[in-house]
Short mmCIF file of C-alpha atoms and ligand atoms in Angstrom, two decimals:
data_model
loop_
_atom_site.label_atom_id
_atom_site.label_comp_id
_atom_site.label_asym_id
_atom_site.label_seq_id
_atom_site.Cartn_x
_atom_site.Cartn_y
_atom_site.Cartn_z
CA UNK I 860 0.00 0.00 0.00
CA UNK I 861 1.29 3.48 -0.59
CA UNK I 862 1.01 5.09 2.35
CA UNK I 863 2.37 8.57 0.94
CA UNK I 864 0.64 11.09 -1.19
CA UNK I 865 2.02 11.64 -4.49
CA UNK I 866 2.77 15.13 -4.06
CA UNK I 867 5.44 13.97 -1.67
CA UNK I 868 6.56 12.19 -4.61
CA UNK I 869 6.69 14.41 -6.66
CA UNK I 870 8.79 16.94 -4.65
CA UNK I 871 12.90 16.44 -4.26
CA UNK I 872 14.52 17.49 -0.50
CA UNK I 873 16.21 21.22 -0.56
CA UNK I 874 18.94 20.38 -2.08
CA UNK I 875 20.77 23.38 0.15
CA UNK I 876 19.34 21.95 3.10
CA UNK I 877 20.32 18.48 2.47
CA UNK I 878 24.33 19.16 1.94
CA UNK I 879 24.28 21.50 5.13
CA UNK I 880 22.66 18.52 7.20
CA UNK I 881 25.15 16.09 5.68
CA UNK I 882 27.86 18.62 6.34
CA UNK I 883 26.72 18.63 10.29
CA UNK I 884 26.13 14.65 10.37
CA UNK I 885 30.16 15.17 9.23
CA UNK I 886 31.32 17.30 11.64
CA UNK I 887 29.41 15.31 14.54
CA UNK I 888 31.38 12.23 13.99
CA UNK I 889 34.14 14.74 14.38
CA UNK I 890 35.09 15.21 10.72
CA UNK I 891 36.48 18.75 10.45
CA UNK I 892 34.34 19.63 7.69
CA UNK I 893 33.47 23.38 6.12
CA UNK I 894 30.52 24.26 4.82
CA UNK I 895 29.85 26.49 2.57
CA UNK I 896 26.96 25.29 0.96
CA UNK I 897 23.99 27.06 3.09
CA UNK I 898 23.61 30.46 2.18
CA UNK I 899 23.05 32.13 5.52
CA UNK I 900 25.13 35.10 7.07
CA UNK I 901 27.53 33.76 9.27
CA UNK I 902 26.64 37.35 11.86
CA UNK I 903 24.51 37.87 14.30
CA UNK I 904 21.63 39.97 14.15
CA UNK I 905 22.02 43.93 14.81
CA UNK I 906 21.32 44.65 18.89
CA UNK I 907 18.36 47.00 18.41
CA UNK I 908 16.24 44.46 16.56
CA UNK I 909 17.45 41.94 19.45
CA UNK I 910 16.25 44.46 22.24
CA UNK I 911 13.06 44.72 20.22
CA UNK I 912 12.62 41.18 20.98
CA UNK I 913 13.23 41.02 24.40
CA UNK I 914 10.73 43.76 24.85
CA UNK I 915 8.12 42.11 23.15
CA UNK I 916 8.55 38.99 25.47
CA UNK I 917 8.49 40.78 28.29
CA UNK I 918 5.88 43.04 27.14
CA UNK I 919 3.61 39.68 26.39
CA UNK I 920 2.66 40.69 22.83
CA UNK I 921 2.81 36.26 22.59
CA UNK I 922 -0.92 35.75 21.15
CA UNK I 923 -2.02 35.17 17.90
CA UNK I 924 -1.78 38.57 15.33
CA UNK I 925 -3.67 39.62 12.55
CA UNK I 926 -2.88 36.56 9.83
CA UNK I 927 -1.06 38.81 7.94
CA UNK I 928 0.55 40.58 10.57
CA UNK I 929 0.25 43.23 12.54
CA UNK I 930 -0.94 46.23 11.70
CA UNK I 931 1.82 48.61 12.63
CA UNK I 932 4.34 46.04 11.18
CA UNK I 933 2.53 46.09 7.75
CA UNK I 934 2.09 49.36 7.68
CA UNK I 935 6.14 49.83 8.55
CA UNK I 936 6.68 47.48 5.75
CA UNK I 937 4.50 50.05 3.47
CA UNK I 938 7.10 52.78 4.94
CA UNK I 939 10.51 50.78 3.96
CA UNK I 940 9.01 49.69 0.31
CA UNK I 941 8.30 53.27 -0.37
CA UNK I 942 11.84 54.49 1.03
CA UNK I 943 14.23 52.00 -0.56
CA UNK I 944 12.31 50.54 -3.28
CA UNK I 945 9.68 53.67 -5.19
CA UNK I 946 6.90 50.96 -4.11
CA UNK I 947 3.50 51.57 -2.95
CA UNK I 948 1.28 49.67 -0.89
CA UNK I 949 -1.14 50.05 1.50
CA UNK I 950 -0.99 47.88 4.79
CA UNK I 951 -3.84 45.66 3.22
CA UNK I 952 -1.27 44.86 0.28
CA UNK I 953 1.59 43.39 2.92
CA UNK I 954 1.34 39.56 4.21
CA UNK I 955 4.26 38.89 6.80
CA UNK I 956 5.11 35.24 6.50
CA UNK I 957 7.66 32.29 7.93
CA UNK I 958 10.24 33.11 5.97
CA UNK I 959 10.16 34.34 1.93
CA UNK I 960 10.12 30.96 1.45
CA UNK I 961 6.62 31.04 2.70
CA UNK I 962 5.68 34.01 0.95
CA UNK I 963 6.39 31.77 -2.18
CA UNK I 964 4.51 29.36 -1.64
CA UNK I 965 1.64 31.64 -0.61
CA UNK I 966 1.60 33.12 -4.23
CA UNK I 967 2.61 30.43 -6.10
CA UNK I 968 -0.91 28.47 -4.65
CA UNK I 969 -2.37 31.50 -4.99
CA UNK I 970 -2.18 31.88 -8.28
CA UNK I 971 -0.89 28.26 -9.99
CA UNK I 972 -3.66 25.48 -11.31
CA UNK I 973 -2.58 22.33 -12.33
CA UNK I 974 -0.85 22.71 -15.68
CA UNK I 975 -0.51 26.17 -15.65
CA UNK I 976 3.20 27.52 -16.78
CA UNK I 977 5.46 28.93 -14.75
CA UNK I 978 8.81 30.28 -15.87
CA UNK I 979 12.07 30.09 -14.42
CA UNK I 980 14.71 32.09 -15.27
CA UNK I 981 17.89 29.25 -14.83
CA UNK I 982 19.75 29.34 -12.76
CA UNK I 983 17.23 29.76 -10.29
CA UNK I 984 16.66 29.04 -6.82
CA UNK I 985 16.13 25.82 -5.53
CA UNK I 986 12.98 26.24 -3.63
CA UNK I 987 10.60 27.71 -6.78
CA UNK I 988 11.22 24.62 -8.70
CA UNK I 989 9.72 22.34 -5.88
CA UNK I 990 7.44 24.60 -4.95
CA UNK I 991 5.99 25.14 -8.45
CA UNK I 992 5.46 21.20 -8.51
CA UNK I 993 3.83 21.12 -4.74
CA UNK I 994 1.71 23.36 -6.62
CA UNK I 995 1.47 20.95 -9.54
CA UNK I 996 2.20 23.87 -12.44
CA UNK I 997 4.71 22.96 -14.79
CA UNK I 998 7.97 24.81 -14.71
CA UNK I 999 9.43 26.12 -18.34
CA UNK I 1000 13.31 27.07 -17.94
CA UNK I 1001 14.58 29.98 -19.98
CA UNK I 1002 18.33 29.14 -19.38
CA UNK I 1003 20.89 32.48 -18.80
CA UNK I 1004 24.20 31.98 -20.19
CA UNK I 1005 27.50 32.83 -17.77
CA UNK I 1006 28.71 34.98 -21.02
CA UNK I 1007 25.35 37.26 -20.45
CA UNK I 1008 26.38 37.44 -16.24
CA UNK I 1009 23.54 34.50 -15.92
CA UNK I 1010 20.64 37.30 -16.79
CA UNK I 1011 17.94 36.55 -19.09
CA UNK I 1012 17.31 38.43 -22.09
CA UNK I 1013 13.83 39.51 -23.02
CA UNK I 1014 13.80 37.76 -26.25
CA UNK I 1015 14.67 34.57 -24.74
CA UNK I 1016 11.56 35.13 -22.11
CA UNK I 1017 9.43 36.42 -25.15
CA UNK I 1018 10.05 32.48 -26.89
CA UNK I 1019 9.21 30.87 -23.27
CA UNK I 1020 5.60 32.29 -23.13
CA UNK I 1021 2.60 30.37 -24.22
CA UNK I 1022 -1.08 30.90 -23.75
CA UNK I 1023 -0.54 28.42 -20.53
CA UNK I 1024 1.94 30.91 -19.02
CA UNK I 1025 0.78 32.27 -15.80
CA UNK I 1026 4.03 33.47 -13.79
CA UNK I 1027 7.53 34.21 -13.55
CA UNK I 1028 9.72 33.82 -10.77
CA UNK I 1029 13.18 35.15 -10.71
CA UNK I 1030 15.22 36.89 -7.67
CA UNK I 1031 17.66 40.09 -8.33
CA UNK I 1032 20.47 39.66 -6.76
CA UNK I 1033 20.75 36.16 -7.79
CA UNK I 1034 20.89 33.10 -5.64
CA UNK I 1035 22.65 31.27 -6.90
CA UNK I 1036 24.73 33.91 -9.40
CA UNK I 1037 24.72 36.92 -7.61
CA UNK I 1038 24.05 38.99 -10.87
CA UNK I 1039 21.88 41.89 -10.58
CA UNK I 1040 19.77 43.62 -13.45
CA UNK I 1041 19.97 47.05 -14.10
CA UNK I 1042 17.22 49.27 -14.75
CA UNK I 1043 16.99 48.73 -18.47
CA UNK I 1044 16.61 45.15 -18.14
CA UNK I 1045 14.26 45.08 -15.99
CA UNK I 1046 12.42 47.70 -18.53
CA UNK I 1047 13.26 45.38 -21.53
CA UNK I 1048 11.92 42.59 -19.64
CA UNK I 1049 8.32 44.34 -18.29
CA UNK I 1050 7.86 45.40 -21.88
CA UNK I 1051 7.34 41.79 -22.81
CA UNK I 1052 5.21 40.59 -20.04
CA UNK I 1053 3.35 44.28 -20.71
CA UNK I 1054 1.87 42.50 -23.84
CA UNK I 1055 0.87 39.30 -21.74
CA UNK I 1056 -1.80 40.45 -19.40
CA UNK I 1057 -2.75 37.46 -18.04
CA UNK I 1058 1.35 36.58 -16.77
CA UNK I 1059 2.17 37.52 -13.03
CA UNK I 1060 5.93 37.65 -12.10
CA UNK I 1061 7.60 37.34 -8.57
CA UNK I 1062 10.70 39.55 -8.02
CA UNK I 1063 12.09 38.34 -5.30
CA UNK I 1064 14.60 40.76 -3.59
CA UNK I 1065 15.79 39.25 -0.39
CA UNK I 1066 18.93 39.97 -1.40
CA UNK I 1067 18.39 43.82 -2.10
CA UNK I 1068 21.11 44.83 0.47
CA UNK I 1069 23.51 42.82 -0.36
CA UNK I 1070 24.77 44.44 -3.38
CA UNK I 1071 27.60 45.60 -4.04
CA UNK I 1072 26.81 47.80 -7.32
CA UNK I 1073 24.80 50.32 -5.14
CA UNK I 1074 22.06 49.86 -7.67
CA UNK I 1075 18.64 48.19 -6.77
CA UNK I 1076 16.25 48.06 -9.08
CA UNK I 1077 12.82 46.62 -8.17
CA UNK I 1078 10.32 45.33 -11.28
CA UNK I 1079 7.38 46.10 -9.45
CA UNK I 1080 8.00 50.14 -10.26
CA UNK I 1081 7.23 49.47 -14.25
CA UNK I 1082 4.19 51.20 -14.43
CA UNK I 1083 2.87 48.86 -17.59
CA UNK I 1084 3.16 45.54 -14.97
CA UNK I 1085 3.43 47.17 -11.41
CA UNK I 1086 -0.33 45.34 -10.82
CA UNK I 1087 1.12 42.04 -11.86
CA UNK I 1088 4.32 42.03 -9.89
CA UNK I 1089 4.76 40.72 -6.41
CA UNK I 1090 7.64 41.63 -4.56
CA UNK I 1091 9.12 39.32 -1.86
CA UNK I 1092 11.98 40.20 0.06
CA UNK I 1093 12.47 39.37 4.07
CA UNK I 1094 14.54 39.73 7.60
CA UNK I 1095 16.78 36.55 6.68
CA UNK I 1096 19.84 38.19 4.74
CA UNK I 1097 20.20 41.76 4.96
CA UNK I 1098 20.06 41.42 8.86
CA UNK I 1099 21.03 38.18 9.19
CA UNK I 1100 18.04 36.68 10.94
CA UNK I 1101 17.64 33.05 8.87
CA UNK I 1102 16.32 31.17 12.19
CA UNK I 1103 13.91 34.42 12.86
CA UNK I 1104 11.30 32.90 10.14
CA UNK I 1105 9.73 36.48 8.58
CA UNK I 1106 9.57 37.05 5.13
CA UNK I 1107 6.92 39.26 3.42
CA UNK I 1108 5.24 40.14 0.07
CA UNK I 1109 3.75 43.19 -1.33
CA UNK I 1110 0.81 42.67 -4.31
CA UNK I 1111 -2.46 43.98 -5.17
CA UNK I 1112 -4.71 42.97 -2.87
CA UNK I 1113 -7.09 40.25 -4.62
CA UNK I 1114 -3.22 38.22 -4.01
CA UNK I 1115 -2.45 39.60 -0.67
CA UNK I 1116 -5.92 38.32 0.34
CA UNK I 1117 -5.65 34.94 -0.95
CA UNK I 1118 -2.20 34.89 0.48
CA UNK I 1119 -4.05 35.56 3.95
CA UNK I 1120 -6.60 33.17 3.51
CA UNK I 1121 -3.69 30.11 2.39
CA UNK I 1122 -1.95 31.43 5.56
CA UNK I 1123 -4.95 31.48 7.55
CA UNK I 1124 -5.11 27.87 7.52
CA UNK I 1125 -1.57 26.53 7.57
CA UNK I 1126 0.07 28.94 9.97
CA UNK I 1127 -2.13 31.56 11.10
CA UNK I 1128 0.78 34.03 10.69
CA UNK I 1129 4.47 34.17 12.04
CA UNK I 1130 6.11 34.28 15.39
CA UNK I 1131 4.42 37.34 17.33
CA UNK I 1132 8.16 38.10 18.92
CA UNK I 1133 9.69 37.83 15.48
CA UNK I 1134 6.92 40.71 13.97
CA UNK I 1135 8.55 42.97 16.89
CA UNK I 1136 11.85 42.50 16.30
CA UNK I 1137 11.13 42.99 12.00
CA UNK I 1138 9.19 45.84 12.51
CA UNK I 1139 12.57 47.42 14.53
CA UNK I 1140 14.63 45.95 11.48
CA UNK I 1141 12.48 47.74 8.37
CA UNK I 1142 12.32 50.96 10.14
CA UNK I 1143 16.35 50.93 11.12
CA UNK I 1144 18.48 52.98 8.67
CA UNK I 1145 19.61 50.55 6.10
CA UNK I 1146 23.10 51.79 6.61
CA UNK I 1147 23.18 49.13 9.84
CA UNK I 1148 23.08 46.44 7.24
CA UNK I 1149 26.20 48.20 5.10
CA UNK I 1150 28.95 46.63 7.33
CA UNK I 1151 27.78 42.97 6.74
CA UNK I 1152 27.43 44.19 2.91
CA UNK I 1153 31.42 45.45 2.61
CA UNK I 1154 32.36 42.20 4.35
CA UNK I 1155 30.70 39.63 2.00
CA UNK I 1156 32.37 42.40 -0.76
CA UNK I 1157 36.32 41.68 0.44
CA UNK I 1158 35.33 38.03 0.87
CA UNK I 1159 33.77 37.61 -2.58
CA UNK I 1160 37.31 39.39 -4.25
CA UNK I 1161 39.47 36.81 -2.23
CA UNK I 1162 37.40 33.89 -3.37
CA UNK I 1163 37.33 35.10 -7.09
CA UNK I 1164 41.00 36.07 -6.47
CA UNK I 1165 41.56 32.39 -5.14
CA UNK I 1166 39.60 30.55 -7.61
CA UNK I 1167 41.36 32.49 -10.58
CA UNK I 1168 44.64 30.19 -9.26
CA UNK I 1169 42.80 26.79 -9.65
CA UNK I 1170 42.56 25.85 -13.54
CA UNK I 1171 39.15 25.42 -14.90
CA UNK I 1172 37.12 27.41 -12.28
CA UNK I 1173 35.22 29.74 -15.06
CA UNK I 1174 33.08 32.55 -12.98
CA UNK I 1175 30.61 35.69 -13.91
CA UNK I 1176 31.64 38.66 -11.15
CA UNK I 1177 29.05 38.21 -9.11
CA UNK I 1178 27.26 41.99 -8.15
CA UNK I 1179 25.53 40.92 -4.98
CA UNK I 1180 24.37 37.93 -2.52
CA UNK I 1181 27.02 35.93 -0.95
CA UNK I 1182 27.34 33.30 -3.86
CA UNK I 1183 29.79 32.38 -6.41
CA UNK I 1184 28.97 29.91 -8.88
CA UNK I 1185 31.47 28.47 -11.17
CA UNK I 1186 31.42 26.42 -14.17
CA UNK I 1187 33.75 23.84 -14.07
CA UNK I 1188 33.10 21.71 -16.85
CA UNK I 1189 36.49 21.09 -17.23
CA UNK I 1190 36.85 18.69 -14.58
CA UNK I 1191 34.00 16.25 -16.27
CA UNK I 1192 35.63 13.38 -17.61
CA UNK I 1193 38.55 13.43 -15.12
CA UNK I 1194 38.54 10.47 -12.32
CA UNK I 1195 40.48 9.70 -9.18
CA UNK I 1196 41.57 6.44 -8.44
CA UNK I 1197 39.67 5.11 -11.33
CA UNK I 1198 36.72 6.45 -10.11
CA UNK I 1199 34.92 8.86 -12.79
CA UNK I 1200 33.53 12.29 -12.37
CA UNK I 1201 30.54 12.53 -14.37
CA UNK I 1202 28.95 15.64 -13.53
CA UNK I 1203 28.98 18.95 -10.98
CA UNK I 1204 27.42 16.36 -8.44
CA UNK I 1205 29.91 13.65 -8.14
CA UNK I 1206 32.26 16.45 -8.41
CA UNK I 1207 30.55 17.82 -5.13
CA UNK I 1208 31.15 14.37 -3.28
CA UNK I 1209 33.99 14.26 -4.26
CA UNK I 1210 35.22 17.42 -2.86
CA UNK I 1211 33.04 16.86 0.25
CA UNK I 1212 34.72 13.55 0.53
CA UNK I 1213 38.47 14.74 -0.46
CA UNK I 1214 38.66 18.08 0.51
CA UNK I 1215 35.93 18.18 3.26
CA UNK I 1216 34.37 21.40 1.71
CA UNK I 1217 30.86 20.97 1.54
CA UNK I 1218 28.95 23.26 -1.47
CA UNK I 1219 25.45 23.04 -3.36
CA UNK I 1220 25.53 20.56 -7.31
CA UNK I 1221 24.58 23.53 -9.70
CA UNK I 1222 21.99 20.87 -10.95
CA UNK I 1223 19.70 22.00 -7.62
CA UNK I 1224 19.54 25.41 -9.52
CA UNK I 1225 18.95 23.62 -12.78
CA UNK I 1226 22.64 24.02 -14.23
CA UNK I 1227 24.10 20.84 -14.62
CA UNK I 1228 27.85 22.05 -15.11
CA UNK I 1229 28.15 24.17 -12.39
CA UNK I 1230 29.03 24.16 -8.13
CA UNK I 1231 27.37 27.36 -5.62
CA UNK I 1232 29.67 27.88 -3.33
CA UNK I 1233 28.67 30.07 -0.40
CA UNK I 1234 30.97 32.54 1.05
CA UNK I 1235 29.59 33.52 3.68
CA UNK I 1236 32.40 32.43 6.32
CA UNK I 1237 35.52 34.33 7.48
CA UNK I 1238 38.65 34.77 4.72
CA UNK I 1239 40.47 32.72 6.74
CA UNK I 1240 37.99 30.01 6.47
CA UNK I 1241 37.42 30.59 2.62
CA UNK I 1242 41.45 30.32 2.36
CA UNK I 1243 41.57 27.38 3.76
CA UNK I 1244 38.45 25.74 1.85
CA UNK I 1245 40.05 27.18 -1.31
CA UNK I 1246 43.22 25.67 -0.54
CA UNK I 1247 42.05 22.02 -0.09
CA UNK I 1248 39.62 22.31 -3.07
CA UNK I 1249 42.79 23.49 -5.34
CA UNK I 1250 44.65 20.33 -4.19
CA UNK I 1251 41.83 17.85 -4.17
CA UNK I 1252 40.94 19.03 -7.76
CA UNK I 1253 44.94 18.56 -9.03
CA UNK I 1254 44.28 15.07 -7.92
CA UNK I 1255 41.83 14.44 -10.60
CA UNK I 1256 43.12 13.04 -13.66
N1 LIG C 1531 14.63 33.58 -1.89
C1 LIG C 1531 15.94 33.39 -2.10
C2 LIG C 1531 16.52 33.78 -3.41
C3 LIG C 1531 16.73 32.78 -1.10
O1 LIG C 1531 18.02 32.58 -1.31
C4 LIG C 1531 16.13 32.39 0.11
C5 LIG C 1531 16.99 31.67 1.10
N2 LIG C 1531 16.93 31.99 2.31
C6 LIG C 1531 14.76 32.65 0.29
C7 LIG C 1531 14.04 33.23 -0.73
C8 LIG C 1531 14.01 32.26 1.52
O2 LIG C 1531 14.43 32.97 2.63
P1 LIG C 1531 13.70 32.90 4.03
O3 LIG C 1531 12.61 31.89 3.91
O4 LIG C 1531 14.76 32.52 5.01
O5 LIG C 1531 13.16 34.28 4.28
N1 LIG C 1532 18.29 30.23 0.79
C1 LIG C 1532 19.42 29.64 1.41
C2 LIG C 1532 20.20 28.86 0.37
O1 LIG C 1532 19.95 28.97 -0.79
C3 LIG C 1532 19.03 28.84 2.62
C4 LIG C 1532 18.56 27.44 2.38
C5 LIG C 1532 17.14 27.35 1.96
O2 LIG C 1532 16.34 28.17 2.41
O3 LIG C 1532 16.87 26.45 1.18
O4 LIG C 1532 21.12 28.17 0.71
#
């Protein structure tokens, strides 16, 4: 008897989430292991928004909120779209969630019937893949090429679309790339969808302050779409608060309000305490997140620096996040002690197993030939996981 339903079956384990937990099972049996596949900041999160916390425990403000959130929080959500991003919405507009990831899923149910299209811009993240099929829409990849900095062109998205298209997910900065699109892009991009109507895109942008171009650009300002885009972004990244669980959307409010009623009856809205302590973190002057941002900056020019002195490590420059994902086709075909290396992912195990660096296959963001490493770990921890990667790969012959 199956005992499972066949969504489960469907749907692959977090492929991020499954080499981090390997990486701990690793280092509990004592193996001295690093990871860098998980891509969360390696800081702790800014005092004021950890006071705000504190206060809210001792305050009691621990019963159920609004599904969506809190009022006040929502409406300082409104407050910090409008100052960094040119976005307006009203409170009713904002659903606070557990996580981004959550906010996701909440739009991608939303708005996804069986069959329906959904295109991802590859590489993507892992999550909308899996999520699109919990959904049971079928995914259509548009596939950016490391020569164009992994973006998409809006003549390759243009090709993608079919009268069963019905969103497009895609996050600037890039997890896993790190490339960010500039204005015009973005422009060339809306100007397509502007001719599909019935097409809703996600620009997710929980990387927005972790970029180290200065330039953010959100989709959701093209007047032509602006009613069509939902913009995600969250606490996780910019102020390093991964185990905090709040993510959040702005949309128009026919999504917002399905959003709350999906919510309404899976998790009847985040962790009270954690609403507190994001509503301190929007309204804080997003210079507190800068620091973090010019750190991941001098890490991400010693890896690149590093990786430029191991052959057949070919890399965009990545403008943002705290990713760097190389191509390294070059070591397919090569084997070690007779055993072959086939593809990115036996090239993972293999460094896992030889080097004890643990990193993400490319094929969990739908690019076969490629490894995301995550850098977010002191230099002298990236020297040393460059160093043992450099000699485990001049092993392979
Ligand atoms: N989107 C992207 C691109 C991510 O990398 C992540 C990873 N944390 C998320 C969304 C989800 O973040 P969270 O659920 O922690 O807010
Ligand atoms: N988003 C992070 C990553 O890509 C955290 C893991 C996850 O949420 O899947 O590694």
């Amino acid at each position: 008897m199956q005992t499972l339903s066949s969504r489960l079956g469907r749907l692959s384990e977090s492929q991020t989430i499954a080499m981090a937990r390997l990486s701990r099972e690793l280092k509990a049996k004592g193996i001295d292991v690093i990871n860098l596949s998980l891509g969360e900041p390696d800081f702790p999160t800014p005092t004021p928004i950890k006071e705000a916390a504190k206060k809210a425990i001792d305050e009691d403000f621990s019963h159920y909120t609004h599904v969506s959130g809190y009022l006040e929080l929502r409406q300082a959500i409104a407050q910090k779209f409008k100052r960094d991003n040119n976005l307006h919405f009203d409170a009713d507009q904002i659903v606070v969630s557990t996580g981004a990831k959550q906010s996701i899923a909440n739009v991608v149910l939303s708005i996804i019937n069986a069959g329906d299209e959904v295109i991802l811009p590859a590489p993507y993240w892992v999550s909308y893949l899996d999520i699109v099929k919990l959904a049971n829409g079928k995914a259509v990849f548009v596939n950016a090429e490391i020569e164009n900095d992994f973006k998409v062109t809006a003549n390759q998205l243009e090709k993608a679309i079919t009268p069963q298209s019905k969103l497009m997910i895609f996050s600037s900065p890039c997890n896993p790339t790190g490339s960010v699109y500039t204005q015009k892009e973005l422009e060339e991009i809306a100007e397509v969808f502007a001719a599909h109507p019935n097409i809703y895109i996600i620009a997710d942008e929980i990387y927005e302050h972790i970029n180290f171009i200065g330039e953010h650009h959100s989709m959701g300002t093209i007047s032509s779409i602006k009613d069509r885009v939902i913009t995600v972004n969250g606490l996780s990244k910019a102020f390093a608060m991964t185990g905090w669980r709040v993510g959040y959307m702005g949309a128009s409010k026919e999504i917002a309000k399905a959003c709350d009623k999906i919510q309404g009856q899976v998790t009847s809205g985040t962790c009270s305490i954690a609403q507190k302590a994001a509503y301190t973190a929007v309204l804080l002057d997003p210079s507190i997140t800068y620091s973090m941002r010019d750190t991941f900056k001098k890490r991400r020019d010693r890896v690149l620096s590093l990786m430029k002195d191991i052959p057949g490590m070919k890399t965009n420059i990545p403008d943002g996040a705290f990713y760097i994902f190389p191509d390294i086709t070059y070591y397919l075909g090569k084997s070690y002690e007779g055993k072959p290396i086939k593809n990115a992912t036996d090239l993972c195990f293999y460094l896992l197993d030889k080097a004890r660096v643990a990193l993400v296959p490319g094929a969990a963001f739908g690019s076969d030939n490629y490894l995301r490493l995550s850098y977010s770990a002191s230099e002298e921890v990236l020297v040393e996981a460059l160093k043992r990667m450099k000699e485990a790969l001049a092993q392979l012959k």
